[in-house]
Amino acid sequence: MNRPLDTARLQPAEAFADYLKNTAARIDAGAEALALRDGARVGISRPHESAHLHVAGAAAYIDDLPELAGTLHCALGLSPVAHGRLLGLSLDAIRAMPGVVAVLTAEDIPGTNDCGSIIHDDPILCSGEIRYVGQPLFAVVAETRDAARRAAAQARAAATIEAAEPVLTPQQAHARGQYVLPPMHLERSTHEGGARRAIERAPHRLKSTFDVGGQEQFYLEGQISYAIPKEGGAMHVHCSTQHPSEMQHLVAHALGLHAHAVHVECRRMGGGFGGKESQSALFACVAAVAANRLRRPVKLRLDRDDDFMVTGRRHCFWYEYEVGYDSEGRILGAEISMVSRAGHSADLSGPVMTRALCHFDNAYWLPDVSMHGYSGKTNTQSNTAFRGFGGPQGAIAIENIIDSIARELGRDPLDVRRINFYGKDERNVTPYGQVVTDNIVHELVAQLEASSDYRARREAVAAFNATSPVLKRGIALAPLKFGISFNVKHFNQAGALVHVYNDGSILVNHGGTEMGQGLNTKVAQVVAHELGVGFERVRVTATDTTKVANTSATAASTGADLNGKAAQDAARQIRERLAACAAARHGGDAAAVRFANDKVEVNGRSLGFDTVVAEAYLDRVQLWSDGFYATPGLSWDKDRMHGRPFYYYAYGAAVSEVVVDTLTGEWKLLRADILHDAGKSLNPAVDIGQVEGAFIQGMGWLTTEELVWHPQSGKLTTHAPSTYKIPTANDCPPVFNVRLFEGPNFEDSIHRSKAVGEPPLLLPFSVFFAIRDAVSAAGGHRTCPPLRAPATSESILRAIESVQAAPA
Ligand code: MTE
Ligand code: LUZ
Ligand code: MOS
């Protein structure tokens, strides 16, 4: 008899208490207390700046803002058809419905009917071409949200549509050569003849296909915009967005205004995860068009199902590859074609594919490689940014290949991974020509291998499987290397404003947005550190296009790197002015003035920070400053796909152990050990939170989250939590050892920290490959499991049937 799955679980409240205890234990509280005493304000585990508001329900999201008198509510009428032509809309019946104030169509947009972020191929409202089920055809504005939604639900009856055959999958689009942008090619030859020749001459070859699914961002706060008309035709939009400046520009275009007439503001998002990098635009534009037309405030808050139906998500990818390798598993040559499901428009599919191609190498030296990227145009929602931005899709392909090579050779996959790692002084150039100068993958993996007891547990897993016919265990270690910087050079800039008021309190504003990741906490720490003051003095305010202009999206994990440096620049200028003023008054050298612990040491005296500020005010010193930062050293030749797109790399690795029930396909994650590189962390508690969150979120992507479009109608059938399964707190493994790697950023990043938002999303590759290991065990390790991602229970069962049917 097999034992039942070990599902003994804590209740959520107990689990949370336990979690807090464990997190505290993983952070060296003693070292932090010492650092604090010495005046450091970075490298300290501060709670999130809004944590007390989050837990009390007192943190204001856009729908919590007090509504102005006269506010109207908007809802979108959606296409019931995936492809075709909109021949007409009969809106009279809808206009006559209770509470309806106006119904707007594409013709009511005074400026450009486009909300595309890079390529302008994204209509706000349909103007003839029907592109997907869920495409907004018209907008209803009504006295209440309920009235607007009831009226918008009449879309099917109102629209006359000539339907055409939809193209739904990336393979269908690829077969027709139908793409949203030209195919991309990235090739590197170390030996004559390149990848093709290397594969042909290799002792072993592997040719196969693989695919991974897409993923819904599932931010807790859905898409929302609240537009308020202002005097002189101007517009103020409260928008839940990662990219206020782009919202400003797109709203201005839609209204036919200059950018200076549009003011976009965002205090915080209830999660973005990439889903609000570009796709908040449609809602900002519709709300603004309606508010502009009616000269009344208009709020557009999407219902969860509509959010699924209208907006895009992570691109699913399909791969076709061939590799050649030697008898130890060293990869000699690799060819791969990646086809993504871009959806109906380009959106960010180009930069996503670029990042996918630039992450196929992951942590591995690929001497001769040839990659091709195709962004398939389909009659589905337009896919967009999602944590990792194509990086996870690129890297999982090589991980699947290496796992397969190990299985073909009967070697431990960790050994095959290690033999392919980038070297330190040689074998260290990426396919796109960037030299890997900060490689720590060898040390990091060695540390994790030891601390997780990988080798002994691999043997224990084998021993368990030898006597357990139904339950099978599996274990895997997966490493990651992730490039930090936007792969579009000019996005790598940021600005900030720091105000020191004459009571000694400090207000910071920067171009980044807060989505729960703790960016404002980190920026406040940087400013407190620079001015040598306590955290209580520093407040960070809403991101606002009237304060810092031309900001980049808070994305590519660069929020703290860019805005932290910009805020540091601003704070340093104020500190230097204060020091000069204090030295002038009290004597001594300005360069010797020290700021720490709310005190200023000048010429042997210790003055309060408040005193020095008050004196500086009387001396007419400017007590506020702007700051700016542009990441140095970047270069990128887009056509050759060559250069140095990344300032540095972040690294990490995870070991996961699972048990799979081979009769039902159910599985459990028994234990996960993570060692992740955040450089010299600005805030270890926040960073560990990011690592844990990304791990669980990525595990959902690779296991339970499955998107299903109806093969005939093209309707997304999994558009609510009833059918789309994201992980919950109970999916955290009972043993979850998360640690940060100790070591600084080799580059001069903000306090030598590293970006942490996206890279750990690759850590749960270890869960997927542990499941693959368990499935392989179910077939006696005779053949490579054809396991696709997400590894849902159905997918696991199918793979088990296949490996069990394989000849002995
Ligand atoms: N963490 C939380 N809690 N909520 C989010 O929406 N987004 C992720 C990551 N971590 C996200 C998050 C994504 S996609 C990115 S790019 C980064 O945060 C952005 O923030 P940063 O650059 O400040 O790390
Ligand atoms: N590149 C990138 C981008 O690497 N990450 C991003 O989030 C992004 N967004 C827009 C354009 N390029
Ligand atoms: Mo994150 S996908 O770069 O918003």
Short mmCIF file of N, CA and C and ligand atoms in Angstrom, two decimals, residues 117-118 242-243 246 274 277 348 350-352 354-355 359 385-386 388-389 482-483 485-488 491 553-558 646 758, ligand 2:
data_model
loop_
_atom_site.label_atom_id
_atom_site.label_comp_id
_atom_site.label_asym_id
_atom_site.label_seq_id
_atom_site.Cartn_x
_atom_site.Cartn_y
_atom_site.Cartn_z
N SER A 117 1.31 50.47 -27.91
CA SER A 117 2.41 51.05 -27.15
C SER A 117 3.61 51.39 -28.02
N ILE A 118 3.99 50.51 -28.95
CA ILE A 118 5.17 50.78 -29.77
C ILE A 118 4.74 50.92 -31.23
N GLN A 242 1.35 50.73 -14.71
CA GLN A 242 2.79 50.70 -14.50
C GLN A 242 3.47 51.78 -15.34
N HIS A 243 2.69 52.48 -16.17
CA HIS A 243 3.32 53.37 -17.14
C HIS A 243 2.54 54.67 -17.31
N GLU A 246 3.16 56.82 -20.55
CA GLU A 246 2.59 56.31 -21.80
C GLU A 246 1.07 56.52 -21.80
N GLY A 274 3.06 43.17 -15.08
CA GLY A 274 3.24 43.36 -16.53
C GLY A 274 1.92 43.66 -17.23
N GLU A 277 1.44 47.33 -17.93
CA GLU A 277 2.55 48.07 -18.56
C GLU A 277 2.03 48.80 -19.80
N LEU A 348 3.58 44.47 -26.95
CA LEU A 348 5.00 44.34 -26.60
C LEU A 348 5.61 43.04 -27.12
N GLY A 350 7.23 42.23 -29.70
CA GLY A 350 8.58 42.32 -30.25
C GLY A 350 9.64 42.27 -29.16
N PRO A 351 9.60 43.21 -28.18
CA PRO A 351 10.56 43.12 -27.08
C PRO A 351 10.46 41.83 -26.26
N VAL A 352 9.26 41.25 -26.18
CA VAL A 352 9.13 39.97 -25.47
C VAL A 352 9.90 38.88 -26.21
N THR A 354 12.41 39.37 -28.25
CA THR A 354 13.84 39.69 -28.11
C THR A 354 14.37 39.11 -26.81
N ARG A 355 13.62 39.33 -25.73
CA ARG A 355 14.08 38.82 -24.43
C ARG A 355 14.08 37.29 -24.41
N HIS A 359 17.42 34.90 -23.79
CA HIS A 359 17.46 34.08 -22.58
C HIS A 359 17.42 32.59 -22.88
N ALA A 385 3.25 42.04 -21.61
CA ALA A 385 4.25 41.78 -20.58
C ALA A 385 3.67 40.91 -19.47
N PHE A 386 4.45 40.02 -18.98
CA PHE A 386 4.16 39.31 -17.72
C PHE A 386 5.50 38.92 -17.13
N GLY A 388 8.96 38.57 -16.20
CA GLY A 388 9.97 37.78 -16.91
C GLY A 388 10.04 38.15 -18.38
N PHE A 389 8.89 38.58 -18.93
CA PHE A 389 8.83 39.26 -20.22
C PHE A 389 9.50 38.45 -21.33
N PHE A 482 19.56 36.04 -15.44
CA PHE A 482 18.55 36.92 -16.04
C PHE A 482 19.15 38.29 -16.28
N GLY A 483 19.02 38.80 -17.51
CA GLY A 483 19.63 40.07 -17.87
C GLY A 483 18.82 41.25 -17.37
N SER A 485 18.05 45.23 -17.43
CA SER A 485 17.91 46.47 -18.20
C SER A 485 16.78 46.24 -19.19
N PHE A 486 16.13 47.32 -19.60
CA PHE A 486 15.18 47.23 -20.70
C PHE A 486 15.98 46.88 -21.94
N ASN A 487 15.45 45.98 -22.77
CA ASN A 487 16.18 45.68 -24.00
C ASN A 487 15.94 46.75 -25.08
N VAL A 488 15.33 47.86 -24.69
CA VAL A 488 15.23 49.05 -25.55
C VAL A 488 16.02 50.12 -24.80
N PHE A 491 14.81 53.38 -22.77
CA PHE A 491 13.92 53.26 -21.61
C PHE A 491 14.71 53.24 -20.29
N ALA A 553 8.15 52.81 -18.16
CA ALA A 553 7.30 51.89 -17.39
C ALA A 553 8.10 51.37 -16.20
N THR A 554 7.42 51.11 -15.11
CA THR A 554 8.07 50.39 -14.03
C THR A 554 8.01 48.93 -14.45
N ALA A 555 9.10 48.46 -15.00
CA ALA A 555 9.11 47.15 -15.65
C ALA A 555 10.55 46.72 -15.82
N ALA A 556 10.71 45.52 -16.38
CA ALA A 556 12.03 44.94 -16.58
C ALA A 556 12.81 44.89 -15.25
N SER A 557 12.07 44.90 -14.13
CA SER A 557 12.66 44.80 -12.78
C SER A 557 13.58 45.96 -12.44
N THR A 558 13.54 47.02 -13.22
CA THR A 558 14.52 48.09 -13.06
C THR A 558 14.06 49.21 -12.13
N PHE A 646 22.31 44.36 -21.52
CA PHE A 646 22.07 44.27 -20.08
C PHE A 646 23.23 44.87 -19.29
N GLU A 758 11.62 40.21 -11.37
CA GLU A 758 11.28 39.14 -12.32
C GLU A 758 12.15 37.89 -12.24
N1 LUZ B 2 12.00 45.38 -22.56
C1 LUZ B 2 12.20 44.64 -21.47
C2 LUZ B 2 10.92 46.14 -22.74
O1 LUZ B 2 13.20 43.97 -21.36
N2 LUZ B 2 11.27 44.66 -20.52
C3 LUZ B 2 10.15 45.39 -20.59
O2 LUZ B 2 9.34 45.35 -19.69
C4 LUZ B 2 9.95 46.18 -21.76
N3 LUZ B 2 8.86 46.93 -21.93
C5 LUZ B 2 8.72 47.64 -23.04
C6 LUZ B 2 9.67 47.57 -24.03
N4 LUZ B 2 10.77 46.84 -23.86
#
